[in-house]
PDB file of C-alpha atoms in Angstrom:
ATOM      1  CA  MET K  15      52.730  26.098  13.503  1.00 49.00           C
ATOM      2  CA  SER K  16      50.356  29.087  14.429  1.00 47.00           C
ATOM      3  CA  ASN K  17      47.517  28.737  16.422  1.00 51.00           C
ATOM      4  CA  ASN K  18      45.115  30.239  13.436  1.00 52.00           C
ATOM      5  CA  GLY K  19      45.838  26.521  11.394  1.00 52.00           C
ATOM      6  CA  ASN K  20      44.310  24.539  14.434  1.00 53.00           C
ATOM      7  CA  ASN K  21      41.298  27.066  14.431  1.00 51.00           C
ATOM      8  CA  GLY K  22      40.494  26.760  11.318  1.00 51.00           C
ATOM      9  CA  ALA K  23      40.642  22.582  11.622  1.00 50.00           C
ATOM     10  CA  LEU K  24      38.838  22.190  14.333  1.00 48.00           C
ATOM     11  CA  THR K  25      36.028  24.964  12.909  1.00 48.00           C
ATOM     12  CA  ARG K  26      36.253  22.435   9.966  1.00 48.00           C
ATOM     13  CA  ARG K  27      35.588  19.868  12.191  1.00 49.00           C
ATOM     14  CA  ARG K  28      32.642  21.218  14.036  1.00 52.00           C
ATOM     15  CA  LYS K  29      31.274  22.178  10.700  1.00 54.00           C
ATOM     16  CA  SER K  30      31.196  18.827   9.374  1.00 55.00           C
ATOM     17  CA  SER K  31      30.360  16.427  12.769  1.00 61.00           C
ATOM     18  CA  ILE K  32      27.452  14.525  12.702  1.00 61.00           C
ATOM     19  CA  ALA K  33      25.059  14.986  15.545  1.00 62.00           C
ATOM     20  CA  VAL K  34      24.305  12.781  18.107  1.00 59.00           C
ATOM     21  CA  GLU K  35      20.691  11.868  17.491  1.00 67.00           C
ATOM     22  CA  ASP K  36      21.727  10.774  14.013  1.00 68.00           C
ATOM     23  CA  VAL K  37      24.252   8.483  15.034  1.00 65.00           C
ATOM     24  CA  PRO K  38      22.316   4.891  16.003  1.00 63.00           C
ATOM     25  CA  ASP K  39      23.697   3.240  18.566  1.00 63.00           C
ATOM     26  CA  PRO K  40      25.433  -0.002  18.351  1.00 65.00           C
ATOM     27  CA  GLN K  41      24.803  -1.872  20.608  1.00 69.00           C
ATOM     28  CA  VAL K  42      21.414  -2.246  19.507  1.00 65.00           C
ATOM     29  CA  PRO K  43      20.286  -3.496  16.806  1.00 64.00           C
ATOM     30  CA  GLU K  44      17.392  -2.679  15.113  1.00 72.00           C
ATOM     31  CA  ARG K  45      14.969  -5.359  14.210  1.00 76.00           C
ATOM     32  CA  ALA K  46      14.759  -6.576  11.275  1.00 75.00           C
ATOM     33  CA  GLN K  47      11.717  -5.745   8.706  1.00 78.00           C
ATOM     34  CA  ARG K  48      10.356  -8.061   5.953  1.00 82.00           C
ATOM     35  CA  ARG K  49       9.789  -6.420   2.948  1.00 84.00           C
ATOM     36  CA  THR K  50       6.205  -7.038   1.043  1.00 86.00           C
ATOM     37  CA  PHE K  51       6.110  -7.136  -2.751  1.00 86.00           C
ATOM     38  CA  THR K  52       3.058  -6.969  -4.562  1.00 86.00           C
ATOM     39  CA  ALA K  53       2.301  -8.754  -7.728  1.00 84.00           C
ATOM     40  CA  LYS K  54       2.629  -6.332 -10.049  1.00 86.00           C
ATOM     41  CA  TYR K  55       6.159  -4.804  -9.062  1.00 90.00           C
ATOM     42  CA  LYS K  56       7.410  -8.196  -9.230  1.00 90.00           C
ATOM     43  CA  LEU K  57       5.797  -8.873 -12.570  1.00 88.00           C
ATOM     44  CA  ALA K  58       7.548  -5.409 -13.398  1.00 91.00           C
ATOM     45  CA  ILE K  59      10.937  -6.266 -12.350  1.00 92.00           C
ATOM     46  CA  LEU K  60      10.597  -9.264 -13.379  1.00 92.00           C
ATOM     47  CA  GLU K  61      10.383  -7.952 -17.264  1.00 92.00           C
ATOM     48  CA  GLU K  62      12.885  -5.653 -16.596  1.00 94.00           C
ATOM     49  CA  TYR K  63      15.259  -8.116 -15.788  1.00 93.00           C
ATOM     50  CA  GLU K  64      14.815 -10.367 -18.406  1.00 92.00           C
ATOM     51  CA  ARG K  65      14.522  -7.773 -21.135  1.00 93.00           C
ATOM     52  CA  ALA K  66      17.653  -6.812 -20.119  1.00 92.00           C
ATOM     53  CA  GLU K  67      21.421  -7.332 -21.258  1.00 93.00           C
ATOM     54  CA  ARG K  68      23.204  -9.939 -19.146  1.00 91.00           C
ATOM     55  CA  THR K  69      25.685  -6.598 -18.167  1.00 91.00           C
ATOM     56  CA  GLU K  70      22.746  -4.834 -16.726  1.00 92.00           C
ATOM     57  CA  ARG K  71      20.940  -7.518 -15.148  1.00 91.00           C
ATOM     58  CA  GLY K  72      23.561  -7.422 -11.737  1.00 92.00           C
ATOM     59  CA  ALA K  73      22.372  -2.998 -11.351  1.00 94.00           C
ATOM     60  CA  ILE K  74      18.995  -4.280 -11.645  1.00 93.00           C
ATOM     61  CA  LEU K  75      19.217  -6.215  -8.049  1.00 93.00           C
ATOM     62  CA  ARG K  76      21.765  -4.003  -6.643  1.00 94.00           C
ATOM     63  CA  ARG K  77      19.651  -0.930  -7.057  1.00 93.00           C
ATOM     64  CA  GLU K  78      16.137  -2.762  -6.372  1.00 91.00           C
ATOM     65  CA  ASN K  79      18.416  -4.009  -3.578  1.00 91.00           C
ATOM     66  CA  LEU K  80      17.059  -8.014  -4.713  1.00 92.00           C
ATOM     67  CA  TYR K  81      18.417 -11.222  -4.615  1.00 91.00           C
ATOM     68  CA  SER K  82      18.874 -13.645  -8.182  1.00 90.00           C
ATOM     69  CA  SER K  83      17.494 -15.981  -5.933  1.00 92.00           C
ATOM     70  CA  LEU K  84      14.143 -13.540  -4.561  1.00 91.00           C
ATOM     71  CA  LEU K  85      13.412 -13.410  -9.004  1.00 92.00           C
ATOM     72  CA  THR K  86      14.163 -17.052  -9.531  1.00 91.00           C
ATOM     73  CA  GLU K  87      10.771 -17.639  -6.713  1.00 89.00           C
ATOM     74  CA  TRP K  88       8.764 -15.163  -8.474  1.00 89.00           C
ATOM     75  CA  ARG K  89       9.227 -17.003 -11.921  1.00 89.00           C
ATOM     76  CA  GLN K  90       8.586 -19.899 -10.076  1.00 86.00           C
ATOM     77  CA  GLN K  91       5.224 -17.988  -8.861  1.00 84.00           C
ATOM     78  CA  ARG K  92       4.655 -16.078 -12.389  1.00 84.00           C
ATOM     79  CA  ASP K  93       4.741 -20.280 -13.854  1.00 84.00           C
ATOM     80  CA  ARG K  94       2.625 -21.938 -11.730  1.00 80.00           C
ATOM     81  CA  GLY K  95      -0.244 -19.057 -11.976  1.00 76.00           C
ATOM     82  CA  ALA K  96       1.238 -15.427 -13.431  1.00 60.00           C
ATOM     83  CA  LEU K  97      -0.848 -12.711 -11.050  1.00 56.00           C
ATOM     84  CA  GLU K  98      -3.143 -15.238  -9.006  1.00 63.00           C
ATOM     85  CA  ALA K  99       0.248 -16.697  -7.546  1.00 51.00           C
ATOM     86  CA  LEU K 100       1.981 -13.768  -7.395  1.00 50.00           C
ATOM     87  CA  SER K 101      -0.462 -12.313  -5.032  1.00 59.00           C
ATOM     88  CA  SER K 102      -1.333 -14.464  -2.700  1.00 58.00           C
ATOM     89  CA  ARG K 103      -1.971 -12.790   0.943  1.00 63.00           C
ATOM     90  CA  ARG K 104      -0.557 -14.049   3.758  1.00 64.00           C
ATOM     91  CA  GLY K 105      -2.736 -15.164   7.052  1.00 68.00           C
ATOM     92  CA  PRO K 106      -5.678 -16.757   7.524  1.00 68.00           C
ATOM     93  CA  LYS K 107      -7.882 -18.207   4.135  1.00 67.00           C
ATOM     94  CA  PRO K 108     -11.030 -16.604   4.550  1.00 65.00           C
ATOM     95  CA  GLY K 109     -14.169 -18.557   5.440  1.00 67.00           C
ATOM     96  CA  LYS K 110     -17.991 -17.747   6.868  1.00 69.00           C
ATOM     97  CA  PRO K 111     -18.300 -15.211   9.535  1.00 78.00           C
ATOM     98  CA  ALA K 112     -17.947 -16.815  12.426  1.00 79.00           C
ATOM     99  CA  ALA K 113     -21.735 -15.672  13.107  1.00 81.00           C
ATOM    100  CA  GLN K 114     -23.125 -18.413   9.755  1.00 85.00           C
ATOM    101  CA  ALA K 115     -20.361 -21.213  10.997  1.00 85.00           C
ATOM    102  CA  ALA K 116     -22.651 -20.719  14.357  1.00 87.00           C
ATOM    103  CA  GLU K 117     -26.003 -21.424  12.357  1.00 90.00           C
ATOM    104  CA  ALA K 118     -24.952 -24.111  10.062  1.00 90.00           C
ATOM    105  CA  GLU K 119     -24.059 -26.018  12.734  1.00 93.00           C
ATOM    106  CA  ILE K 120     -27.305 -25.239  15.761  1.00 95.00           C
ATOM    107  CA  ALA K 121     -29.341 -26.040  12.180  1.00 95.00           C
ATOM    108  CA  ARG K 122     -27.591 -29.313  11.390  1.00 96.00           C
ATOM    109  CA  LEU K 123     -27.422 -30.309  15.395  1.00 96.00           C
ATOM    110  CA  ARG K 124     -31.656 -29.411  15.846  1.00 97.00           C
ATOM    111  CA  ALA K 125     -31.823 -31.837  12.277  1.00 96.00           C
ATOM    112  CA  GLU K 126     -30.511 -34.385  13.885  1.00 97.00           C
ATOM    113  CA  LEU K 127     -31.872 -33.732  17.181  1.00 96.00           C
ATOM    114  CA  ASP K 128     -35.574 -34.007  15.513  1.00 96.00           C
ATOM    115  CA  THR K 129     -33.672 -36.919  13.547  1.00 96.00           C
ATOM    116  CA  ALA K 130     -33.655 -38.508  17.267  1.00 96.00           C
ATOM    117  CA  ARG K 131     -36.817 -38.165  18.822  1.00 97.00           C
ATOM    118  CA  GLU K 132     -37.932 -39.613  15.737  1.00 97.00           C
ATOM    119  CA  VAL K 133     -36.740 -42.714  16.529  1.00 96.00           C
ATOM    120  CA  ILE K 134     -37.267 -42.300  20.071  1.00 96.00           C
ATOM    121  CA  ARG K 135     -41.246 -42.381  18.996  1.00 96.00           C
ATOM    122  CA  VAL K 136     -41.078 -45.114  16.649  1.00 96.00           C
ATOM    123  CA  GLN K 137     -39.090 -47.250  19.530  1.00 96.00           C
ATOM    124  CA  GLY K 138     -41.748 -46.747  21.742  1.00 95.00           C
ATOM    125  CA  GLU K 139     -44.708 -47.612  19.509  1.00 95.00           C
ATOM    126  CA  LEU K 140     -42.339 -50.443  18.630  1.00 94.00           C
ATOM    127  CA  SER K 141     -41.883 -51.361  22.184  1.00 94.00           C
ATOM    128  CA  ALA K 142     -45.164 -51.339  22.924  1.00 93.00           C
ATOM    129  CA  LEU K 143     -46.905 -53.353  20.153  1.00 93.00           C
ATOM    130  CA  LEU K 144     -44.235 -56.080  21.617  1.00 93.00           C
ATOM    131  CA  GLU K 145     -45.803 -56.076  25.252  1.00 93.00           C
ATOM    132  CA  ARG K 146     -49.315 -56.422  22.995  1.00 92.00           C
ATOM    133  CA  LEU K 147     -47.832 -59.145  21.658  1.00 91.00           C
ATOM    134  CA  SER K 148     -46.193 -60.671  24.450  1.00 89.00           C
ATOM    135  CA  ALA K 149     -49.637 -60.261  26.429  1.00 88.00           C
ATOM    136  CA  ASP K 150     -52.108 -61.721  24.049  1.00 85.00           C
ATOM    137  CA  SER K 151     -49.655 -64.880  22.573  1.00 85.00           C
ATOM    138  CA  ALA K 152     -49.015 -66.038  27.044  1.00 83.00           C
ATOM    139  CA  ALA K 153     -52.753 -64.991  27.097  1.00 83.00           C
ATOM    140  CA  MET K 154     -53.238 -67.608  24.126  1.00 84.00           C
ATOM    141  CA  ALA K 155     -50.707 -69.964  25.381  1.00 80.00           C
ATOM    142  CA  GLU K 156     -52.903 -70.363  28.786  1.00 82.00           C
ATOM    143  CA  SER K 157     -56.261 -70.977  27.407  1.00 80.00           C
ATOM    144  CA  ASP K 158     -54.764 -73.719  24.676  1.00 76.00           C
ATOM    145  CA  SER K 159     -53.467 -75.087  28.236  1.00 74.00           C
ATOM    146  CA  GLY K 160     -56.825 -74.129  29.595  1.00 64.00           C
ATOM    147  CA  HIS K 161     -58.449 -76.931  27.387  1.00 61.00           C
TER     148      HIS K 161
END
């Protein structure tokens, strides 16, 4: 055995070695990131998959890194409503801005307050009328009993 043979092996090994920064730490797995697909992409893949021969379909799935169950889900979405179903966004539904909602609530409460004030005013007038009728009826009863 010559020393040259070992040096050549060491040299080759050093040239093909990977930098420490390039090797991921096996103790800390990367957090998985959920992929999102646009409606346009989903339709394009569905169309390509359905046009392909049965033997080519697996290659499409491998190339795009997709599962057949995902295509089944996309197909159902497409059949339910084409792009509308496929392009639905996650998260809360868009609604009125908070300021508009608050203004609408204030207007509703003001109308309710006006109605309540009107009811109280009518009740006051009714109470005064009933008092007057009661007093008149008592006065009439006294005048009738005094005869």
